[in-house]
PDB file of C-alpha atoms and ligand atoms in Angstrom:
ATOM      1  CA  UNK A   1     -98.511 106.234-195.098  1.00  0.00           C
ATOM      2  CA  UNK A   2     -95.251 106.902-193.311  1.00  0.00           C
ATOM      3  CA  UNK A   3     -92.946 103.820-193.934  1.00  0.00           C
ATOM      4  CA  UNK A   4     -92.307 102.737-190.449  1.00  0.00           C
ATOM      5  CA  UNK A   5     -94.986 101.385-188.422  1.00  0.00           C
ATOM      6  CA  UNK A   6     -95.919 103.162-185.442  1.00  0.00           C
ATOM      7  CA  UNK A   7     -95.130 101.632-182.131  1.00  0.00           C
ATOM      8  CA  UNK A   8     -97.519 103.554-180.203  1.00  0.00           C
ATOM      9  CA  UNK A   9    -101.339 104.426-180.745  1.00  0.00           C
ATOM     10  CA  UNK A  10    -102.751 107.988-180.926  1.00  0.00           C
ATOM     11  CA  UNK A  11    -106.147 108.080-179.048  1.00  0.00           C
ATOM     12  CA  UNK A  12    -108.525 110.798-179.736  1.00  0.00           C
ATOM     13  CA  UNK A  13    -111.643 110.977-177.680  1.00  0.00           C
ATOM     14  CA  UNK A  14    -114.764 112.566-179.256  1.00  0.00           C
ATOM     15  CA  UNK A  15    -117.100 112.892-175.999  1.00  0.00           C
ATOM     16  CA  UNK A  16    -120.103 114.713-177.283  1.00  0.00           C
ATOM     17  CA  UNK A  17    -120.720 115.327-180.954  1.00  0.00           C
ATOM     18  CA  UNK A  18    -123.593 117.232-182.229  1.00  0.00           C
ATOM     19  CA  UNK A  19    -126.398 114.592-182.847  1.00  0.00           C
ATOM     20  CA  UNK A  20    -127.410 112.913-179.787  1.00  0.00           C
ATOM     21  CA  UNK A  21    -129.796 114.691-177.228  1.00  0.00           C
ATOM     22  CA  UNK A  22    -128.925 114.841-173.384  1.00  0.00           C
ATOM     23  CA  UNK A  23    -132.727 113.625-172.975  1.00  0.00           C
ATOM     24  CA  UNK A  24    -131.833 110.675-174.947  1.00  0.00           C
ATOM     25  CA  UNK A  25    -128.516 110.057-173.636  1.00  0.00           C
ATOM     26  CA  UNK A  26    -127.925 111.188-170.108  1.00  0.00           C
ATOM     27  CA  UNK A  27    -124.381 110.243-169.680  1.00  0.00           C
ATOM     28  CA  UNK A  28    -123.473 112.780-172.605  1.00  0.00           C
ATOM     29  CA  UNK A  29    -121.112 115.434-171.448  1.00  0.00           C
ATOM     30  CA  UNK A  30    -122.892 118.658-172.384  1.00  0.00           C
ATOM     31  CA  UNK A  31    -121.752 121.394-169.883  1.00  0.00           C
ATOM     32  CA  UNK A  32    -118.268 122.718-169.526  1.00  0.00           C
ATOM     33  CA  UNK A  33    -117.802 121.016-165.834  1.00  0.00           C
ATOM     34  CA  UNK A  34    -118.893 117.718-167.506  1.00  0.00           C
ATOM     35  CA  UNK A  35    -116.620 118.004-170.508  1.00  0.00           C
ATOM     36  CA  UNK A  36    -113.648 119.089-168.392  1.00  0.00           C
ATOM     37  CA  UNK A  37    -114.316 116.084-166.092  1.00  0.00           C
ATOM     38  CA  UNK A  38    -114.501 113.811-169.055  1.00  0.00           C
ATOM     39  CA  UNK A  39    -111.269 115.252-170.427  1.00  0.00           C
ATOM     40  CA  UNK A  40    -109.375 114.534-167.390  1.00  0.00           C
ATOM     41  CA  UNK A  41    -110.628 110.974-167.110  1.00  0.00           C
ATOM     42  CA  UNK A  42    -109.829 110.302-170.884  1.00  0.00           C
ATOM     43  CA  UNK A  43    -106.435 111.693-170.405  1.00  0.00           C
ATOM     44  CA  UNK A  44    -105.810 109.574-167.429  1.00  0.00           C
ATOM     45  CA  UNK A  45    -106.537 106.612-169.269  1.00  0.00           C
ATOM     46  CA  UNK A  46    -104.534 107.276-172.414  1.00  0.00           C
ATOM     47  CA  UNK A  47    -106.167 109.817-174.614  1.00  0.00           C
ATOM     48  CA  UNK A  48    -103.937 112.497-176.269  1.00  0.00           C
ATOM     49  CA  UNK A  49    -106.392 114.378-178.263  1.00  0.00           C
ATOM     50  CA  UNK A  50    -109.866 115.776-177.404  1.00  0.00           C
ATOM     51  CA  UNK A  51    -112.445 116.438-180.471  1.00  0.00           C
ATOM     52  CA  UNK A  52    -114.672 118.977-179.083  1.00  0.00           C
ATOM     53  CA  UNK A  53    -118.229 119.895-179.866  1.00  0.00           C
ATOM     54  CA  UNK A  54    -119.959 122.192-177.361  1.00  0.00           C
ATOM     55  CA  UNK A  55    -123.593 122.763-176.220  1.00  0.00           C
ATOM     56  CA  UNK A  56    -125.436 125.756-175.022  1.00  0.00           C
ATOM     57  CA  UNK A  57    -127.392 126.038-171.851  1.00  0.00           C
ATOM     58  CA  UNK A  58    -130.262 123.984-173.001  1.00  0.00           C
ATOM     59  CA  UNK A  59    -127.625 121.370-174.402  1.00  0.00           C
ATOM     60  CA  UNK A  60    -128.187 122.196-177.926  1.00  0.00           C
ATOM     61  CA  UNK A  61    -125.099 122.225-180.258  1.00  0.00           C
ATOM     62  CA  UNK A  62    -123.630 125.615-180.611  1.00  0.00           C
ATOM     63  CA  UNK A  63    -120.620 127.314-182.234  1.00  0.00           C
ATOM     64  CA  UNK A  64    -120.843 130.362-180.080  1.00  0.00           C
ATOM     65  CA  UNK A  65    -117.345 131.847-180.225  1.00  0.00           C
ATOM     66  CA  UNK A  66    -117.119 133.100-176.802  1.00  0.00           C
ATOM     67  CA  UNK A  67    -118.123 129.704-175.458  1.00  0.00           C
ATOM     68  CA  UNK A  68    -115.676 128.047-177.600  1.00  0.00           C
ATOM     69  CA  UNK A  69    -113.053 130.213-176.354  1.00  0.00           C
ATOM     70  CA  UNK A  70    -113.936 129.602-172.697  1.00  0.00           C
ATOM     71  CA  UNK A  71    -114.042 125.807-173.445  1.00  0.00           C
ATOM     72  CA  UNK A  72    -110.598 125.854-174.796  1.00  0.00           C
ATOM     73  CA  UNK A  73    -109.243 127.790-171.752  1.00  0.00           C
ATOM     74  CA  UNK A  74    -111.022 125.543-169.433  1.00  0.00           C
ATOM     75  CA  UNK A  75    -109.412 122.400-171.137  1.00  0.00           C
ATOM     76  CA  UNK A  76    -105.943 123.985-171.351  1.00  0.00           C
ATOM     77  CA  UNK A  77    -106.174 124.834-167.547  1.00  0.00           C
ATOM     78  CA  UNK A  78    -107.338 121.448-166.363  1.00  0.00           C
ATOM     79  CA  UNK A  79    -105.684 118.920-169.028  1.00  0.00           C
ATOM     80  CA  UNK A  80    -102.788 118.798-171.248  1.00  0.00           C
ATOM     81  CA  UNK A  81    -104.571 117.216-174.335  1.00  0.00           C
ATOM     82  CA  UNK A  82    -104.306 118.412-177.649  1.00  0.00           C
ATOM     83  CA  UNK A  83    -107.603 120.652-178.167  1.00  0.00           C
ATOM     84  CA  UNK A  84    -109.143 119.755-181.515  1.00  0.00           C
ATOM     85  CA  UNK A  85    -112.288 121.879-182.149  1.00  0.00           C
ATOM     86  CA  UNK A  86    -114.860 120.503-184.440  1.00  0.00           C
ATOM     87  CA  UNK A  87    -115.530 122.894-187.492  1.00  0.00           C
ATOM     88  CA  UNK A  88    -118.099 120.552-188.724  1.00  0.00           C
ATOM     89  CA  UNK A  89    -120.440 121.391-186.016  1.00  0.00           C
ATOM     90  CA  UNK A  90    -124.015 120.305-186.719  1.00  0.00           C
ATOM     91  CA  UNK A  91    -125.500 119.954-190.111  1.00  0.00           C
ATOM     92  CA  UNK A  92    -127.390 123.064-189.662  1.00  0.00           C
ATOM     93  CA  UNK A  93    -124.393 125.265-189.018  1.00  0.00           C
ATOM     94  CA  UNK A  94    -123.659 127.805-191.627  1.00  0.00           C
ATOM     95  CA  UNK A  95    -120.040 128.045-193.398  1.00  0.00           C
ATOM     96  CA  UNK A  96    -119.233 131.458-191.740  1.00  0.00           C
ATOM     97  CA  UNK A  97    -119.976 130.295-188.035  1.00  0.00           C
ATOM     98  CA  UNK A  98    -118.023 126.950-188.921  1.00  0.00           C
ATOM     99  CA  UNK A  99    -114.797 129.218-190.029  1.00  0.00           C
ATOM    100  CA  UNK A 100    -115.272 131.302-187.064  1.00  0.00           C
ATOM    101  CA  UNK A 101    -114.460 128.240-184.856  1.00  0.00           C
ATOM    102  CA  UNK A 102    -110.581 129.007-185.263  1.00  0.00           C
ATOM    103  CA  UNK A 103    -110.920 132.267-183.482  1.00  0.00           C
ATOM    104  CA  UNK A 104    -111.066 130.372-180.357  1.00  0.00           C
ATOM    105  CA  UNK A 105    -107.374 129.443-180.774  1.00  0.00           C
ATOM    106  CA  UNK A 106    -107.403 125.743-180.526  1.00  0.00           C
ATOM    107  CA  UNK A 107    -104.370 123.466-181.226  1.00  0.00           C
ATOM    108  CA  UNK A 108    -106.273 121.478-183.876  1.00  0.00           C
ATOM    109  CA  UNK A 109    -109.566 121.608-185.625  1.00  0.00           C
ATOM    110  CA  UNK A 110    -111.531 119.133-187.849  1.00  0.00           C
ATOM    111  CA  UNK A 111    -111.487 119.775-191.570  1.00  0.00           C
ATOM    112  CA  UNK A 112    -113.971 117.859-193.661  1.00  0.00           C
ATOM    113  CA  UNK A 113    -113.118 116.719-196.952  1.00  0.00           C
ATOM    114  CA  UNK A 114    -116.465 116.508-198.783  1.00  0.00           C
ATOM    115  CA  UNK A 115    -120.196 116.553-198.685  1.00  0.00           C
ATOM    116  CA  UNK A 116    -121.873 113.384-197.698  1.00  0.00           C
ATOM    117  CA  UNK A 117    -125.576 112.189-196.741  1.00  0.00           C
ATOM    118  CA  UNK A 118    -125.476 112.011-192.728  1.00  0.00           C
ATOM    119  CA  UNK A 119    -128.552 109.845-192.096  1.00  0.00           C
ATOM    120  CA  UNK A 120    -131.761 111.925-193.322  1.00  0.00           C
ATOM    121  CA  UNK A 121    -129.440 115.110-193.308  1.00  0.00           C
ATOM    122  CA  UNK A 122    -126.744 116.348-195.598  1.00  0.00           C
ATOM    123  CA  UNK A 123    -123.362 117.451-194.155  1.00  0.00           C
ATOM    124  CA  UNK A 124    -122.162 120.014-196.863  1.00  0.00           C
ATOM    125  CA  UNK A 125    -118.833 120.641-197.535  1.00  0.00           C
ATOM    126  CA  UNK A 126    -118.227 122.695-200.812  1.00  0.00           C
ATOM    127  CA  UNK A 127    -115.046 122.570-202.330  1.00  0.00           C
ATOM    128  CA  UNK A 128    -114.620 126.474-201.846  1.00  0.00           C
ATOM    129  CA  UNK A 129    -115.367 126.202-198.445  1.00  0.00           C
ATOM    130  CA  UNK A 130    -112.705 123.332-197.988  1.00  0.00           C
ATOM    131  CA  UNK A 131    -110.108 125.485-199.311  1.00  0.00           C
ATOM    132  CA  UNK A 132    -111.038 128.432-197.286  1.00  0.00           C
ATOM    133  CA  UNK A 133    -110.898 126.393-194.143  1.00  0.00           C
ATOM    134  CA  UNK A 134    -107.629 124.874-194.984  1.00  0.00           C
ATOM    135  CA  UNK A 135    -106.129 128.309-195.715  1.00  0.00           C
ATOM    136  CA  UNK A 136    -107.394 129.939-192.693  1.00  0.00           C
ATOM    137  CA  UNK A 137    -106.142 127.215-190.471  1.00  0.00           C
ATOM    138  CA  UNK A 138    -102.654 127.509-191.939  1.00  0.00           C
ATOM    139  CA  UNK A 139    -102.808 131.075-191.235  1.00  0.00           C
ATOM    140  CA  UNK A 140    -103.961 130.607-187.804  1.00  0.00           C
ATOM    141  CA  UNK A 141    -101.215 127.872-187.157  1.00  0.00           C
ATOM    142  CA  UNK A 142    -104.045 125.175-186.106  1.00  0.00           C
ATOM    143  CA  UNK A 143    -103.357 121.816-187.246  1.00  0.00           C
ATOM    144  CA  UNK A 144    -106.031 120.195-189.232  1.00  0.00           C
ATOM    145  CA  UNK A 145    -107.357 116.548-188.861  1.00  0.00           C
ATOM    146  CA  UNK A 146    -109.004 115.888-192.345  1.00  0.00           C
ATOM    147  CA  UNK A 147    -112.200 114.080-191.558  1.00  0.00           C
ATOM    148  CA  UNK A 148    -112.876 111.508-194.532  1.00  0.00           C
ATOM    149  CA  UNK A 149    -116.540 110.064-194.907  1.00  0.00           C
ATOM    150  CA  UNK A 150    -116.108 108.277-197.963  1.00  0.00           C
ATOM    151  CA  UNK A 151    -113.387 107.187-200.426  1.00  0.00           C
ATOM    152  CA  UNK A 152    -113.427 109.919-202.889  1.00  0.00           C
ATOM    153  CA  UNK A 153    -113.024 112.442-200.169  1.00  0.00           C
ATOM    154  CA  UNK A 154    -109.215 111.293-200.015  1.00  0.00           C
ATOM    155  CA  UNK A 155    -109.111 112.151-203.789  1.00  0.00           C
ATOM    156  CA  UNK A 156    -110.344 115.768-202.628  1.00  0.00           C
ATOM    157  CA  UNK A 157    -107.718 115.711-200.005  1.00  0.00           C
ATOM    158  CA  UNK A 158    -104.597 115.040-202.441  1.00  0.00           C
ATOM    159  CA  UNK A 159    -106.304 117.738-204.673  1.00  0.00           C
ATOM    160  CA  UNK A 160    -106.330 120.262-201.974  1.00  0.00           C
ATOM    161  CA  UNK A 161    -102.706 119.391-200.954  1.00  0.00           C
ATOM    162  CA  UNK A 162    -101.588 119.702-204.786  1.00  0.00           C
ATOM    163  CA  UNK A 163    -103.169 122.946-205.241  1.00  0.00           C
ATOM    164  CA  UNK A 164    -102.904 124.758-201.745  1.00  0.00           C
ATOM    165  CA  UNK A 165    -100.066 123.125-200.199  1.00  0.00           C
ATOM    166  CA  UNK A 166     -99.172 121.323-196.714  1.00  0.00           C
ATOM    167  CA  UNK A 167    -101.274 122.299-193.671  1.00  0.00           C
ATOM    168  CA  UNK A 168     -99.709 123.927-190.452  1.00  0.00           C
ATOM    169  CA  UNK A 169     -97.279 121.696-189.058  1.00  0.00           C
ATOM    170  CA  UNK A 170     -96.535 119.973-192.591  1.00  0.00           C
ATOM    171  CA  UNK A 171     -97.924 116.711-191.486  1.00  0.00           C
ATOM    172  CA  UNK A 172    -101.009 115.121-192.983  1.00  0.00           C
ATOM    173  CA  UNK A 173    -103.326 113.591-190.515  1.00  0.00           C
ATOM    174  CA  UNK A 174    -106.781 112.016-191.699  1.00  0.00           C
ATOM    175  CA  UNK A 175    -109.502 110.376-189.626  1.00  0.00           C
ATOM    176  CA  UNK A 176    -111.571 108.010-191.449  1.00  0.00           C
ATOM    177  CA  UNK A 177    -114.928 108.333-190.139  1.00  0.00           C
ATOM    178  CA  UNK A 178    -116.646 104.941-190.939  1.00  0.00           C
ATOM    179  CA  UNK A 179    -120.115 103.776-190.680  1.00  0.00           C
ATOM    180  CA  UNK A 180    -121.927 106.876-191.101  1.00  0.00           C
ATOM    181  CA  UNK A 181    -125.418 106.317-192.798  1.00  0.00           C
ATOM    182  CA  UNK A 182    -124.572 107.674-196.326  1.00  0.00           C
ATOM    183  CA  UNK A 183    -120.697 107.242-195.901  1.00  0.00           C
ATOM    184  CA  UNK A 184    -118.382 104.452-196.478  1.00  0.00           C
ATOM    185  CA  UNK A 185    -119.062 101.373-194.368  1.00  0.00           C
ATOM    186  CA  UNK A 186    -117.221 100.397-191.364  1.00  0.00           C
ATOM    187  CA  UNK A 187    -115.322  97.298-192.572  1.00  0.00           C
ATOM    188  CA  UNK A 188    -111.871  96.027-192.843  1.00  0.00           C
ATOM    189  CA  UNK A 189    -112.103  96.014-196.593  1.00  0.00           C
ATOM    190  CA  UNK A 190    -113.354  99.801-196.774  1.00  0.00           C
ATOM    191  CA  UNK A 191    -110.450 100.692-194.284  1.00  0.00           C
ATOM    192  CA  UNK A 192    -107.760  99.050-196.503  1.00  0.00           C
ATOM    193  CA  UNK A 193    -109.160 100.614-199.777  1.00  0.00           C
ATOM    194  CA  UNK A 194    -108.872 104.061-197.920  1.00  0.00           C
ATOM    195  CA  UNK A 195    -105.414 103.379-196.421  1.00  0.00           C
ATOM    196  CA  UNK A 196    -104.177 102.479-200.137  1.00  0.00           C
ATOM    197  CA  UNK A 197    -104.997 105.861-201.100  1.00  0.00           C
ATOM    198  CA  UNK A 198    -103.668 108.279-198.485  1.00  0.00           C
ATOM    199  CA  UNK A 199    -101.490 111.030-199.370  1.00  0.00           C
ATOM    200  CA  UNK A 200     -97.778 109.914-199.429  1.00  0.00           C
ATOM    201  CA  UNK A 201     -96.335 110.314-195.670  1.00  0.00           C
ATOM    202  CA  UNK A 202     -99.991 110.825-194.137  1.00  0.00           C
ATOM    203  CA  UNK A 203    -100.957 108.993-191.000  1.00  0.00           C
ATOM    204  CA  UNK A 204    -104.273 107.978-190.207  1.00  0.00           C
ATOM    205  CA  UNK A 205    -106.776 107.524-187.255  1.00  0.00           C
ATOM    206  CA  UNK A 206    -110.138 105.573-187.716  1.00  0.00           C
ATOM    207  CA  UNK A 207    -113.451 105.758-186.134  1.00  0.00           C
ATOM    208  CA  UNK A 208    -116.237 103.163-186.586  1.00  0.00           C
ATOM    209  CA  UNK A 209    -119.789 104.697-185.791  1.00  0.00           C
ATOM    210  CA  UNK A 210    -122.256 102.545-183.887  1.00  0.00           C
ATOM    211  CA  UNK A 211    -121.834  98.850-184.111  1.00  0.00           C
ATOM    212  CA  UNK A 212    -118.666  99.192-186.527  1.00  0.00           C
ATOM    213  CA  UNK A 213    -116.679 100.551-183.605  1.00  0.00           C
ATOM    214  CA  UNK A 214    -114.909  97.187-182.756  1.00  0.00           C
ATOM    215  CA  UNK A 215    -114.384  95.948-186.347  1.00  0.00           C
ATOM    216  CA  UNK A 216    -113.046  99.371-187.417  1.00  0.00           C
ATOM    217  CA  UNK A 217    -110.620  99.476-184.368  1.00  0.00           C
ATOM    218  CA  UNK A 218    -109.199  96.123-184.984  1.00  0.00           C
ATOM    219  CA  UNK A 219    -108.712  96.913-188.734  1.00  0.00           C
ATOM    220  CA  UNK A 220    -107.072 100.115-187.852  1.00  0.00           C
ATOM    221  CA  UNK A 221    -104.743  98.686-185.384  1.00  0.00           C
ATOM    222  CA  UNK A 222    -103.568  95.934-187.609  1.00  0.00           C
ATOM    223  CA  UNK A 223    -103.222  98.395-190.522  1.00  0.00           C
ATOM    224  CA  UNK A 224    -100.889 100.659-188.496  1.00  0.00           C
ATOM    225  CA  UNK A 225    -103.666 103.242-187.760  1.00  0.00           C
ATOM    226  CA  UNK A 226    -104.723 105.263-184.965  1.00  0.00           C
ATOM    227  CA  UNK A 227    -107.842 105.157-182.904  1.00  0.00           C
ATOM    228  CA  UNK A 228    -110.994 107.989-182.057  1.00  0.00           C
ATOM    229  CA  UNK A 229    -113.329 106.849-179.730  1.00  0.00           C
ATOM    230  CA  UNK A 230    -116.090 108.398-177.773  1.00  0.00           C
ATOM    231  CA  UNK A 231    -119.851 109.037-177.405  1.00  0.00           C
ATOM    232  CA  UNK A 232    -120.050 111.359-180.347  1.00  0.00           C
ATOM    233  CA  UNK A 233    -119.888 107.910-182.588  1.00  0.00           C
ATOM    234  CA  UNK A 234    -120.917 105.124-180.145  1.00  0.00           C
ATOM    235  CA  UNK A 235    -123.616 104.895-177.673  1.00  0.00           C
ATOM    236  CA  UNK A 236    -123.837 100.958-177.265  1.00  0.00           C
ATOM    237  CA  UNK A 237    -120.854  99.295-175.586  1.00  0.00           C
ATOM    238  CA  UNK A 238    -122.236  95.863-176.489  1.00  0.00           C
ATOM    239  CA  UNK A 239    -125.158  94.546-177.562  1.00  0.00           C
ATOM    240  CA  UNK A 240    -128.127  95.774-175.253  1.00  0.00           C
ATOM    241  CA  UNK A 241    -125.565  97.529-173.147  1.00  0.00           C
ATOM    242  CA  UNK A 242    -125.726 101.378-173.282  1.00  0.00           C
ATOM    243  CA  UNK A 243    -122.142 102.995-172.835  1.00  0.00           C
ATOM    244  CA  UNK A 244    -121.526 103.998-169.351  1.00  0.00           C
ATOM    245  CA  UNK A 245    -119.270 106.897-169.856  1.00  0.00           C
ATOM    246  CA  UNK A 246    -116.535 108.051-172.464  1.00  0.00           C
ATOM    247  CA  UNK A 247    -113.822 106.734-169.899  1.00  0.00           C
ATOM    248  CA  UNK A 248    -115.224 103.280-170.741  1.00  0.00           C
ATOM    249  CA  UNK A 249    -114.659 103.705-174.476  1.00  0.00           C
ATOM    250  CA  UNK A 250    -111.233 105.259-174.025  1.00  0.00           C
ATOM    251  CA  UNK A 251    -110.308 102.183-171.685  1.00  0.00           C
ATOM    252  CA  UNK A 252    -111.384  99.777-174.263  1.00  0.00           C
ATOM    253  CA  UNK A 253    -109.262 101.526-177.090  1.00  0.00           C
ATOM    254  CA  UNK A 254    -106.247 101.946-174.699  1.00  0.00           C
ATOM    255  CA  UNK A 255    -106.768  98.174-173.890  1.00  0.00           C
ATOM    256  CA  UNK A 256    -106.798  97.226-177.376  1.00  0.00           C
ATOM    257  CA  UNK A 257    -103.800  99.176-178.364  1.00  0.00           C
ATOM    258  CA  UNK A 258    -101.978  97.426-175.512  1.00  0.00           C
ATOM    259  CA  UNK A 259    -103.062  94.260-176.928  1.00  0.00           C
ATOM    260  CA  UNK A 260    -101.722  95.137-180.132  1.00  0.00           C
ATOM    261  CA  UNK A 261     -98.533  96.015-178.445  1.00  0.00           C
ATOM    262  CA  UNK A 262     -98.889  99.687-179.638  1.00  0.00           C
ATOM    263  CA  UNK A 263     -99.688 101.233-176.213  1.00  0.00           C
ATOM    264  CA  UNK A 264    -101.208 104.880-175.916  1.00  0.00           C
ATOM    265  CA  UNK A 265     -99.095 107.630-177.509  1.00  0.00           C
ATOM    266  CA  UNK A 266     -97.929 110.240-174.943  1.00  0.00           C
ATOM    267  CA  UNK A 267     -99.174 113.733-175.455  1.00  0.00           C
ATOM    268  CA  UNK A 268     -95.617 114.885-176.197  1.00  0.00           C
ATOM    269  CA  UNK A 269     -95.179 112.457-178.917  1.00  0.00           C
ATOM    270  CA  UNK A 270     -98.671 113.488-180.384  1.00  0.00           C
ATOM    271  CA  UNK A 271     -97.912 116.848-180.325  1.00  0.00           C
ATOM    272  CA  UNK A 272     -94.462 115.921-182.195  1.00  0.00           C
ATOM    273  CA  UNK A 273     -96.239 113.749-184.564  1.00  0.00           C
ATOM    274  CA  UNK A 274     -99.106 116.085-185.686  1.00  0.00           C
ATOM    275  CA  UNK A 275     -96.771 119.139-185.690  1.00  0.00           C
ATOM    276  CA  UNK A 276     -98.917 120.967-183.086  1.00  0.00           C
ATOM    277  CA  UNK A 277     -97.576 124.517-182.367  1.00  0.00           C
ATOM    278  CA  UNK A 278     -95.663 124.916-179.024  1.00  0.00           C
ATOM    279  CA  UNK A 279     -97.770 126.068-176.013  1.00  0.00           C
ATOM    280  CA  UNK A 280     -96.870 129.568-174.916  1.00  0.00           C
ATOM    281  CA  UNK A 281     -95.408 129.739-171.629  1.00  0.00           C
ATOM    282  CA  UNK A 282     -97.488 130.867-168.930  1.00  0.00           C
ATOM    283  CA  UNK A 283     -96.597 134.716-167.881  1.00  0.00           C
TER     284      UNK A 283
HETATM  285  N1  KMH B   1    -121.673 116.647-186.711  1.00  0.00           N
HETATM  286  C1  KMH B   1    -121.275 116.236-188.017  1.00  0.00           C
HETATM  287  C2  KMH B   1    -122.342 116.782-188.782  1.00  0.00           C
HETATM  288  C3  KMH B   1    -116.560 117.143-187.277  1.00  0.00           C
HETATM  289  O1  KMH B   1    -116.919 117.360-186.039  1.00  0.00           O
HETATM  290  O2  KMH B   1    -115.964 118.095-187.960  1.00  0.00           O
HETATM  291  C4  KMH B   1    -119.943 116.674-188.524  1.00  0.00           C
HETATM  292  C5  KMH B   1    -118.907 116.194-187.629  1.00  0.00           C
HETATM  293  C6  KMH B   1    -117.480 116.310-188.203  1.00  0.00           C
HETATM  294  O3  KMH B   1    -118.953 115.982-186.492  1.00  0.00           O
HETATM  295 ZN1   ZN B   2    -117.164 115.890-184.579  1.00  0.00          ZN
END
C-alpha cells in the first residue's frame, strides 16, 4: 500500500454483471439507454469509475466487439466516468473473446488473477492467459484493475509484476472481490490479510458480494481502501429489501465514505491516481 492514507474514496459502480437475469431482477440495467442513465446517476452521486458488462438484445451477457465499442462511445458522450470494461465477462466466455474486449478502447479493464470456483461454475484464468491479458493491456494503454478473488491470487499478481513489469500508468490498483461462493470470505479478517500482502505501492478497492457488502465496505474504509458497489454484486439492500437501483448503492457508499471523512474522489483525481491515459481532445 502507499504510505500516506487517502483523504478521499474512489467509488466504482458495477451496475450489471453477467450473472443476474433481467427476468429475476427487473431493475438491472441491460440496454444501452439503461446503462447510460445509470452511469449518469452514479456520476452525479460520486462514482468515478464504471465497471461495465453488457447484454445483447435478449438481455444475455455478451462480449460483442461492436456493441462494446458503441457502449464506450455512448458512455464517453454522456458522462466523464472512467470506463472500465470487464474482461471477465461470463464464465462461459472463451479467452479469445475476452482478449478482444480491449479493441473497444476503454480507459481501463479488469484483469483477474486466478481461477476460482464461482458458485456451481468455474471462473477460469490460466497463467498464460493472465500474462497475455496483462501485456495486451499495456500495449493498448489500458489501465488494469487486478481482480482478486482469493488470497493466493495476490501472490500471482506479485509474480506477474516481477516477471512482466508494471502495467500502463505504472500504478497497481487491485479490487478485492470478496464473498464469492468459492473465493475468500467477505470479512474484515480476510480483508486485513489481503491488504497485508498487496504489492508495494498498490492501492486497493474492495467489493463484498451479497450480504458481505456492508462489512467489506466498512473494513475497506477503515483500512484505507476504496469501494466498488453495484448490482453486479449486491441485489438486496437490507434483509428482505431488494435493491431499488444502482444509485441507491452508490449513494450508500458515498454516504459511508463521507462518514469516514474520506468523501468521494473526483474523476480527475481518480484518473491521476490510476494513471489513465488522457482523453483525446474532440476534433
Ligand atoms: N462475471 C464473472 C465470471 C470481471 O468482470 O472481470 C467475472 C467477473 C470479473 O465479473
Ligand atoms: Zn465484473
